Tab-separated table of N, CA and C in Angstrom:
chain	number	residue	atom	x	y	z
W	18	MET	N	170.901	116.440	198.379
W	18	MET	CA	171.359	117.367	197.754
W	18	MET	C	170.498	116.307	196.013
W	19	THR	N	169.779	117.311	195.512
W	19	THR	CA	169.794	117.227	194.554
W	19	THR	C	170.533	117.190	193.188
W	20	LEU	N	169.903	115.397	192.316
W	20	LEU	CA	170.352	115.340	191.217
W	20	LEU	C	169.870	116.594	189.907
W	21	GLN	N	170.707	117.776	189.401
W	21	GLN	CA	170.239	118.511	188.734
W	21	GLN	C	170.318	117.059	187.103
W	22	SER	N	169.456	117.200	186.391
W	22	SER	CA	169.256	116.844	185.276
W	22	SER	C	170.376	117.198	183.626
W	23	ALA	N	170.281	116.084	183.002
W	23	ALA	CA	170.775	117.029	181.897
W	23	ALA	C	170.354	118.103	181.013
W	24	PRO	N	170.510	119.405	180.425
W	24	PRO	CA	169.937	119.702	179.689
W	24	PRO	C	169.492	119.742	178.658
W	25	LEU	N	168.670	120.520	178.448
W	25	LEU	CA	168.256	119.566	177.068
W	25	LEU	C	167.450	120.336	175.805
W	26	SER	N	168.532	119.898	174.899
W	26	SER	CA	168.569	120.897	173.442
W	26	SER	C	167.210	121.157	173.205
W	27	ILE	N	166.895	122.018	172.136
W	27	ILE	CA	165.460	122.320	171.690
W	27	ILE	C	164.480	121.346	170.833
W	28	GLY	N	166.141	120.456	170.089
W	28	GLY	CA	165.453	119.249	169.638
W	28	GLY	C	164.278	117.524	170.285
W	29	HIS	N	165.754	117.964	171.342
W	29	HIS	CA	164.855	116.878	172.598
W	29	HIS	C	164.096	117.026	172.844
W	30	LEU	N	163.856	118.275	173.462
W	30	LEU	CA	162.886	119.422	174.062
W	30	LEU	C	161.141	118.567	172.695
W	31	ALA	N	161.191	118.933	171.680
W	31	ALA	CA	160.322	118.769	170.560
W	31	ALA	C	159.699	116.921	170.775
W	32	ALA	N	160.531	116.747	170.323
W	32	ALA	CA	161.642	114.832	170.592
W	32	ALA	C	160.582	114.126	171.981
W	33	GLU	N	160.703	114.507	173.510
W	33	GLU	CA	159.937	114.422	174.433
W	33	GLU	C	159.018	114.843	174.135
W	34	THR	N	158.535	115.890	173.522
W	34	THR	CA	157.261	116.018	173.973
W	34	THR	C	155.902	116.480	172.606
W	35	GLY	N	156.695	115.679	170.808
W	35	GLY	CA	156.167	116.054	170.546
W	35	GLY	C	155.916	116.969	169.345
W	36	GLU	N	156.201	118.124	170.279
W	36	GLU	CA	155.974	119.535	169.594
W	36	GLU	C	157.240	120.081	168.451
W	37	ARG	N	156.493	120.928	168.221
W	37	ARG	CA	157.480	121.373	166.589
W	37	ARG	C	158.647	122.566	167.398
W	38	VAL	N	160.010	122.266	166.651
W	38	VAL	CA	160.659	122.534	167.182
W	38	VAL	C	160.486	124.368	166.882
W	39	LYS	N	159.807	124.707	165.775
W	39	LYS	CA	159.104	126.058	165.370
W	39	LYS	C	158.213	126.787	166.815
W	40	ALA	N	157.377	125.786	167.383
W	40	ALA	CA	156.424	126.018	168.079
W	40	ALA	C	157.282	126.190	169.452
W	41	LEU	N	158.193	125.346	169.257
W	41	LEU	CA	159.010	125.619	171.021
W	41	LEU	C	159.453	126.988	170.933
W	42	ARG	N	160.314	127.196	169.625
W	42	ARG	CA	161.052	128.952	169.607
W	42	ARG	C	160.127	129.544	169.857
W	43	TYR	N	158.669	130.376	169.844
W	43	TYR	CA	157.813	130.670	169.528
W	43	TYR	C	157.515	131.094	170.885
W	44	TRP	N	156.731	130.237	171.494
W	44	TRP	CA	156.835	129.479	173.521
W	44	TRP	C	157.948	130.511	174.174
W	45	THR	N	159.354	130.020	173.798
W	45	THR	CA	160.476	130.292	174.371
W	45	THR	C	160.339	132.341	174.138
W	46	ASP	N	160.502	132.783	172.277
W	46	ASP	CA	160.137	134.060	172.686
W	46	ASP	C	158.772	134.828	173.449
W	47	LEU	N	157.780	134.508	173.495
W	47	LEU	CA	156.506	134.535	173.872
W	47	LEU	C	157.148	134.643	175.708
W	48	GLY	N	157.980	134.192	175.606
W	48	GLY	CA	158.295	133.846	177.728
W	48	GLY	C	157.606	132.950	178.407
W	49	LEU	N	156.715	131.962	177.022
W	49	LEU	CA	156.252	130.636	177.822
W	49	LEU	C	157.023	130.014	178.573
W	50	LEU	N	158.411	129.269	177.797
W	50	LEU	CA	159.536	128.760	178.341
W	50	LEU	C	160.649	129.424	178.451
W	51	GLU	N	161.302	128.939	179.983
W	51	GLU	CA	161.867	129.165	180.565
W	51	GLU	C	163.591	128.903	179.905
W	52	HIS	N	164.687	129.490	179.036
W	52	HIS	CA	165.749	128.294	178.749
W	52	HIS	C	167.036	129.476	179.117
W	53	ARG	N	168.107	128.316	178.548
W	53	ARG	CA	169.148	129.165	178.411
W	53	ARG	C	169.525	128.748	177.861
W	54	ARG	N	171.206	129.728	177.712
W	54	ARG	CA	171.640	129.667	176.186
W	54	ARG	C	173.393	128.737	176.431
W	55	LYS	N	174.070	128.275	175.759
W	55	LYS	CA	175.181	127.990	176.098
W	55	LYS	C	176.040	128.503	175.321
W	56	GLU	N	177.286	129.102	175.348
W	56	GLU	CA	177.987	129.983	174.778
W	56	GLU	C	178.186	129.654	173.768
W	57	SER	N	177.874	129.267	172.783
W	57	SER	CA	177.730	128.452	171.210
W	57	SER	C	176.761	129.220	170.653
W	58	GLY	N	175.222	130.053	171.090
W	58	GLY	CA	174.484	130.251	171.620
W	58	GLY	C	173.018	129.771	170.921
W	59	TYR	N	173.217	128.050	171.316
W	59	TYR	CA	172.024	126.735	171.488
W	59	TYR	C	171.270	127.527	172.153
W	60	ARG	N	169.493	126.617	172.552
W	60	ARG	CA	169.231	127.541	173.849
W	60	ARG	C	169.033	125.823	174.135
W	61	THR	N	168.560	125.840	175.619
W	61	THR	CA	169.074	125.398	176.713
W	61	THR	C	167.481	125.199	177.407
W	62	TYR	N	166.689	123.757	177.294
W	62	TYR	CA	165.704	123.425	178.304
W	62	TYR	C	166.234	122.538	179.623
W	63	THR	N	165.406	122.762	180.715
W	63	THR	CA	165.397	121.639	181.800
W	63	THR	C	164.586	120.747	181.872
W	64	ALA	N	164.345	119.909	182.356
W	64	ALA	CA	163.422	118.881	182.314
W	64	ALA	C	161.938	119.195	182.593
W	65	GLU	N	161.988	120.266	183.195
W	65	GLU	CA	160.634	120.902	184.053
W	65	GLU	C	160.453	121.621	182.684
W	66	SER	N	161.225	121.550	181.540
W	66	SER	CA	160.146	122.345	180.381
W	66	SER	C	159.045	121.463	179.326
W	67	VAL	N	159.868	120.641	179.748
W	67	VAL	CA	158.359	119.252	179.206
W	67	VAL	C	157.346	119.444	179.892
W	68	ALA	N	157.005	119.192	181.032
W	68	ALA	CA	155.980	119.673	182.012
W	68	ALA	C	155.278	120.948	181.601
W	69	ARG	N	155.911	122.009	181.283
W	69	ARG	CA	155.715	123.211	180.788
W	69	ARG	C	154.463	123.343	179.591
W	70	VAL	N	155.815	122.445	178.568
W	70	VAL	CA	154.813	121.885	177.291
W	70	VAL	C	153.510	121.516	177.285
W	71	GLN	N	153.243	120.555	178.068
W	71	GLN	CA	153.237	119.711	177.936
W	71	GLN	C	151.048	120.665	178.588
W	72	PHE	N	151.558	121.358	179.802
W	72	PHE	CA	150.872	121.852	180.309
W	72	PHE	C	150.504	123.223	178.890
W	73	ILE	N	151.285	123.861	178.345
W	73	ILE	CA	150.746	125.014	177.483
W	73	ILE	C	149.693	124.079	176.995
W	74	ARG	N	150.315	122.859	175.767
W	74	ARG	CA	148.999	122.548	174.349
W	74	ARG	C	148.075	122.046	175.980
W	75	SER	N	148.222	121.622	176.860
W	75	SER	CA	146.224	120.806	177.706
W	75	SER	C	146.157	122.400	177.624
W	76	ALA	N	146.336	123.516	177.860
W	76	ALA	CA	145.657	124.775	177.654
W	76	ALA	C	144.579	125.173	177.245
W	77	GLN	N	146.250	125.090	175.661
W	77	GLN	CA	145.396	125.152	174.092
W	77	GLN	C	144.584	124.993	173.694
W	78	HIS	N	144.615	123.156	173.642
W	78	HIS	CA	143.691	122.429	174.064
W	78	HIS	C	142.141	122.649	174.188
W	79	VAL	N	141.989	122.985	175.887
W	79	VAL	CA	140.765	123.515	175.911
W	79	VAL	C	139.970	124.959	176.460
W	80	GLY	N	141.134	125.228	174.598
W	80	GLY	CA	140.758	127.143	173.843
W	80	GLY	C	141.320	128.276	175.360
W	81	PHE	N	142.217	128.258	175.387
W	81	PHE	CA	143.189	128.843	176.092
W	81	PHE	C	143.909	129.599	174.798
W	82	THR	N	144.328	131.125	174.844
W	82	THR	CA	145.074	131.496	173.937
W	82	THR	C	146.515	131.741	175.041
W	83	LEU	N	147.422	131.944	173.664
W	83	LEU	CA	149.110	132.147	174.459
W	83	LEU	C	149.028	133.305	175.655
W	84	SER	N	147.773	134.256	175.411
W	84	SER	CA	148.298	135.326	176.300
W	84	SER	C	147.069	135.257	177.149
W	85	GLU	N	146.569	133.932	177.204
W	85	GLU	CA	145.687	133.901	178.726
W	85	GLU	C	147.046	132.804	179.759
W	86	ILE	N	147.371	132.029	178.744
W	86	ILE	CA	148.441	130.995	179.463
W	86	ILE	C	149.895	131.322	180.257
W	87	ALA	N	150.293	132.936	179.102
W	87	ALA	CA	150.744	133.337	179.586
W	87	ALA	C	150.574	134.089	181.478
W	88	GLY	N	149.491	134.463	181.231
W	88	GLY	CA	149.119	135.084	182.737
W	88	GLY	C	148.657	134.287	183.709
W	89	ILE	N	148.673	132.514	182.933
W	89	ILE	CA	148.783	131.929	184.329
W	89	ILE	C	149.735	131.471	185.119
W	90	LEU	N	150.882	131.195	183.914
W	90	LEU	CA	152.073	130.922	184.044
W	90	LEU	C	152.970	132.452	185.265
W	91	ARG	N	152.462	133.628	184.623
W	91	ARG	CA	153.326	134.655	185.266
W	91	ARG	C	151.972	134.761	186.379
W	92	LEU	N	151.290	134.503	186.981
W	92	LEU	CA	150.592	134.471	188.635
W	92	LEU	C	152.024	132.899	189.169
W	93	ARG	N	151.659	132.246	188.949
W	93	ARG	CA	152.651	130.831	188.937
W	93	ARG	C	153.410	130.949	189.724
W	94	ALA	N	154.588	132.017	188.696
W	94	ALA	CA	156.075	132.595	188.872
W	94	ALA	C	155.800	133.424	190.173
W	95	GLU	N	155.000	134.099	190.023
W	95	GLU	CA	154.780	135.417	191.455
W	95	GLU	C	154.883	134.163	192.322
W	96	GLY	N	154.354	132.994	192.885
W	96	GLY	CA	154.131	132.901	193.613
W	96	GLY	C	152.557	132.228	194.250
W	97	TYR	N	151.608	132.900	192.734
W	97	TYR	CA	150.531	132.315	193.615
W	97	TYR	C	149.662	131.604	192.649
W	98	LYS	N	149.093	130.890	193.695
W	98	LYS	CA	148.063	129.819	192.865
W	98	LYS	C	146.766	130.799	192.172
W	99	PRO	N	147.164	130.063	190.732
W	99	PRO	CA	145.577	130.237	189.769
W	99	PRO	C	144.224	130.023	189.751
W	100	CYS	N	143.929	128.772	190.251
W	100	CYS	CA	143.123	127.816	190.818
W	100	CYS	C	142.309	128.463	190.102
W	101	ALA	N	141.519	129.689	190.362
W	101	ALA	CA	140.255	130.854	191.294
W	101	ALA	C	139.864	131.164	189.941
W	102	GLU	N	140.811	131.611	189.287
W	102	GLU	CA	141.292	132.451	187.479
W	102	GLU	C	141.093	131.774	186.502
W	103	VAL	N	141.610	130.334	186.402
W	103	VAL	CA	141.222	129.463	185.439
W	103	VAL	C	140.217	128.840	185.754
W	104	ARG	N	139.190	128.751	186.875
W	104	ARG	CA	137.883	128.245	186.903
W	104	ARG	C	137.388	128.910	186.365
W	105	GLU	N	136.975	130.548	186.850
W	105	GLU	CA	135.973	131.816	185.823
W	105	GLU	C	136.781	131.581	184.283
W	106	GLU	N	137.719	130.997	183.763
W	106	GLU	CA	138.239	131.223	182.430
W	106	GLU	C	137.476	129.994	181.994
W	107	LEU	N	137.637	128.732	182.908
W	107	LEU	CA	136.818	127.700	182.583
W	107	LEU	C	135.959	127.406	182.050
W	108	GLN	N	134.478	128.535	183.395
W	108	GLN	CA	133.762	128.736	182.983
W	108	GLN	C	132.928	129.494	181.671
W	109	VAL	N	133.949	130.860	181.156
W	109	VAL	CA	133.535	131.561	180.369
W	109	VAL	C	133.800	130.707	179.070
W	110	HIS	N	134.805	129.938	179.336
W	110	HIS	CA	135.465	129.244	177.377
W	110	HIS	C	133.755	128.149	177.364
W	111	LEU	N	133.478	127.721	178.812
W	111	LEU	CA	132.325	126.720	178.630
W	111	LEU	C	131.056	127.227	177.349
W	112	GLN	N	130.533	128.604	177.836
W	112	GLN	CA	129.360	129.008	178.029
W	112	GLN	C	130.069	129.253	176.169
W	113	ALA	N	130.828	129.773	175.884
W	113	ALA	CA	131.218	130.585	174.310
W	113	ALA	C	130.903	129.328	173.749
W	114	VAL	N	131.745	127.625	174.482
W	114	VAL	CA	131.115	126.298	173.443
W	114	VAL	C	130.019	126.493	173.482
W	115	ARG	N	129.241	126.522	174.201
W	115	ARG	CA	128.051	126.146	174.346
W	115	ARG	C	127.316	126.751	173.685
W	116	GLN	N	127.093	128.454	173.316
W	116	GLN	CA	126.336	128.909	172.095
W	116	GLN	C	126.885	128.788	170.909
W	117	HIS	N	128.812	128.636	170.877
W	117	HIS	CA	128.390	128.052	169.723
W	117	HIS	C	128.211	126.751	169.251
W	118	LEU	N	127.613	125.799	169.864
W	118	LEU	CA	127.010	124.071	169.536
W	118	LEU	C	126.040	125.108	169.010
W	119	THR	N	124.729	125.977	169.957
W	119	THR	CA	123.473	126.359	169.393
W	119	THR	C	124.119	126.538	167.877
W	120	GLN	N	124.733	127.710	167.492
W	120	GLN	CA	124.993	128.319	166.969
W	120	GLN	C	124.686	127.099	165.990
W	121	LEU	N	125.722	126.056	165.573
W	121	LEU	CA	126.282	124.948	165.105
W	121	LEU	C	125.010	123.935	164.459
W	122	GLN	N	124.264	124.161	165.480
W	122	GLN	CA	122.980	123.188	165.697
W	122	GLN	C	121.526	124.296	164.356
W	123	ALA	N	121.929	125.145	164.260
W	123	ALA	CA	120.815	126.229	163.571
W	123	ALA	C	121.472	126.459	162.555
W	124	LEU	N	122.597	126.237	161.928
W	124	LEU	CA	123.164	125.559	160.992
W	124	LEU	C	123.151	124.639	160.302
W	125	GLU	N	123.463	123.684	160.918
W	125	GLU	CA	123.306	122.403	160.452
W	125	GLU	C	121.390	122.091	160.292
W	126	ALA	N	120.406	122.505	160.949
W	126	ALA	CA	119.237	123.035	160.102
W	126	ALA	C	118.936	123.372	159.004
W	127	GLU	N	119.424	124.534	158.939
W	127	GLU	CA	119.884	124.806	157.852
W	127	GLU	C	120.215	124.048	156.491
W	128	LEU	N	120.969	123.711	156.868
W	128	LEU	CA	121.962	123.104	155.862
W	128	LEU	C	120.891	121.293	155.285
W	129	ALA	N	120.828	121.369	156.092
W	129	ALA	CA	119.502	119.621	156.566
W	129	ALA	C	118.597	120.341	154.815
W	130	GLY	N	117.895	121.337	155.605
W	130	GLY	CA	116.333	121.431	155.294
W	130	GLY	C	116.888	122.156	153.507
W	131	ARG	N	117.946	123.446	153.316
W	131	ARG	CA	117.871	122.868	152.103
W	131	ARG	C	118.853	121.672	151.129
W	132	LEU	N	119.535	121.617	152.194
W	132	LEU	CA	119.826	120.283	150.736
W	132	LEU	C	118.985	118.838	150.979
W	133	ALA	N	117.757	118.594	151.708
W	133	ALA	CA	116.746	118.620	151.374
W	133	ALA	C	115.682	118.904	149.874
W	134	TYR	N	116.061	120.420	150.012
W	134	TYR	CA	114.948	120.768	149.137
W	134	TYR	C	116.067	120.996	147.351
W	135	ALA	N	116.484	120.408	148.229
W	135	ALA	CA	117.686	120.596	146.484
W	135	ALA	C	117.938	119.342	146.126
W	136	GLN	N	117.335	117.990	146.937
W	136	GLN	CA	117.463	116.866	146.508
W	136	GLN	C	116.105	116.064	145.981
W	137	MET	N	114.773	117.392	146.536
W	137	MET	CA	113.879	117.128	146.058
W	137	MET	C	113.233	117.636	144.598
W	138	HIS	N	114.250	118.618	144.066
W	138	HIS	CA	114.073	119.364	143.441
W	138	HIS	C	115.881	119.717	142.265
W	139	PRO	N	116.056	117.994	141.979
W	139	PRO	CA	117.045	118.353	141.529
W	139	PRO	C	117.291	118.822	140.383
W	140	ASP	N	116.758	119.443	139.118
W	140	ASP	CA	117.035	120.572	138.166
W	140	ASP	C	115.779	121.631	138.630
W	141	PRO	N	116.385	122.540	139.732
W	141	PRO	CA	114.959	123.695	139.582
W	141	PRO	C	114.994	124.224	139.032
W	142	GLU	N	113.824	125.964	139.271
W	142	GLU	CA	113.893	126.746	137.753
W	142	GLU	C	115.087	127.603	138.582
W	143	CYS	N	116.340	127.838	137.547
W	143	CYS	CA	117.928	129.096	138.303
W	143	CYS	C	117.378	129.694	137.783
W	144	ASP	N	116.376	131.138	137.856
W	144	ASP	CA	117.153	132.152	137.052
W	144	ASP	C	117.985	133.312	138.345
W	145	THR	N	118.141	132.771	138.895
W	145	THR	CA	119.260	133.987	140.066
W	145	THR	C	120.508	134.331	140.247
W	146	ALA	N	121.082	135.370	140.606
W	146	ALA	CA	122.382	135.451	139.896
W	146	ALA	C	122.637	134.061	140.874
W	147	GLY	N	123.034	133.388	141.654
W	147	GLY	CA	123.540	132.066	141.911
W	147	GLY	C	123.415	131.389	141.651
W	148	CYS	N	122.525	130.408	142.788
W	148	CYS	CA	122.228	129.056	142.531
W	148	CYS	C	120.493	129.391	143.926
W	149	VAL	N	119.749	129.119	143.584
W	149	VAL	CA	118.748	129.141	144.026
W	149	VAL	C	118.417	128.017	145.219
W	150	TYR	N	119.758	127.524	145.705
W	150	TYR	CA	119.749	126.291	146.408
W	150	TYR	C	120.450	127.514	147.319
W	151	LEU	N	120.973	128.618	147.513
W	151	LEU	CA	121.619	129.257	148.063
W	151	LEU	C	120.939	130.664	148.400
W	152	ASN	N	119.788	130.571	148.189
W	152	ASN	CA	118.722	131.589	147.791
W	152	ASN	C	117.901	132.117	149.321
W	153	PRO	N	118.080	133.658	150.190
W	153	PRO	CA	117.514	133.366	151.617
W	153	PRO	C	116.271	132.823	151.068
W	154	PRO	N	116.118	132.003	152.206
W	154	PRO	CA	114.843	131.501	152.613
W	154	PRO	C	113.649	132.337	152.542
W	155	ALA	N	112.477	131.705	151.660
W	155	ALA	CA	111.510	132.934	151.862
W	155	ALA	C	111.024	133.127	153.210
W	156	PRO	N	109.891	134.454	152.975
W	156	PRO	CA	109.537	134.630	155.106
W	156	PRO	C	108.407	133.277	155.109
């Protein structure tokens, strides 16, 4: 015989997980969190909801969208182990992050160059529409 834990109110779920009630309501409305309603209309959640919230936040932390998370949870609810799909999506996310890092490194180099120029020329000739420090670099 298994003992069922008492249902959690949305406030208790928020306190248990550190999430805002507004986020939990939103995730519930999207179907990411299962709930029941009391006769009073209040939502109640099970103890398993804590793990579900932690999963959602962890997946978001590594770049998964709520839509992607919903797909994973849907596969799991259908009895399918979604690990292969998640592994492929992790690869896609990693490639995107690496590309973004490359772009950020190029931006960093350009900003450093412009700042070095600005520091070497604190009072430049400035007859442009904006500021000489932000003009396109000369070819």
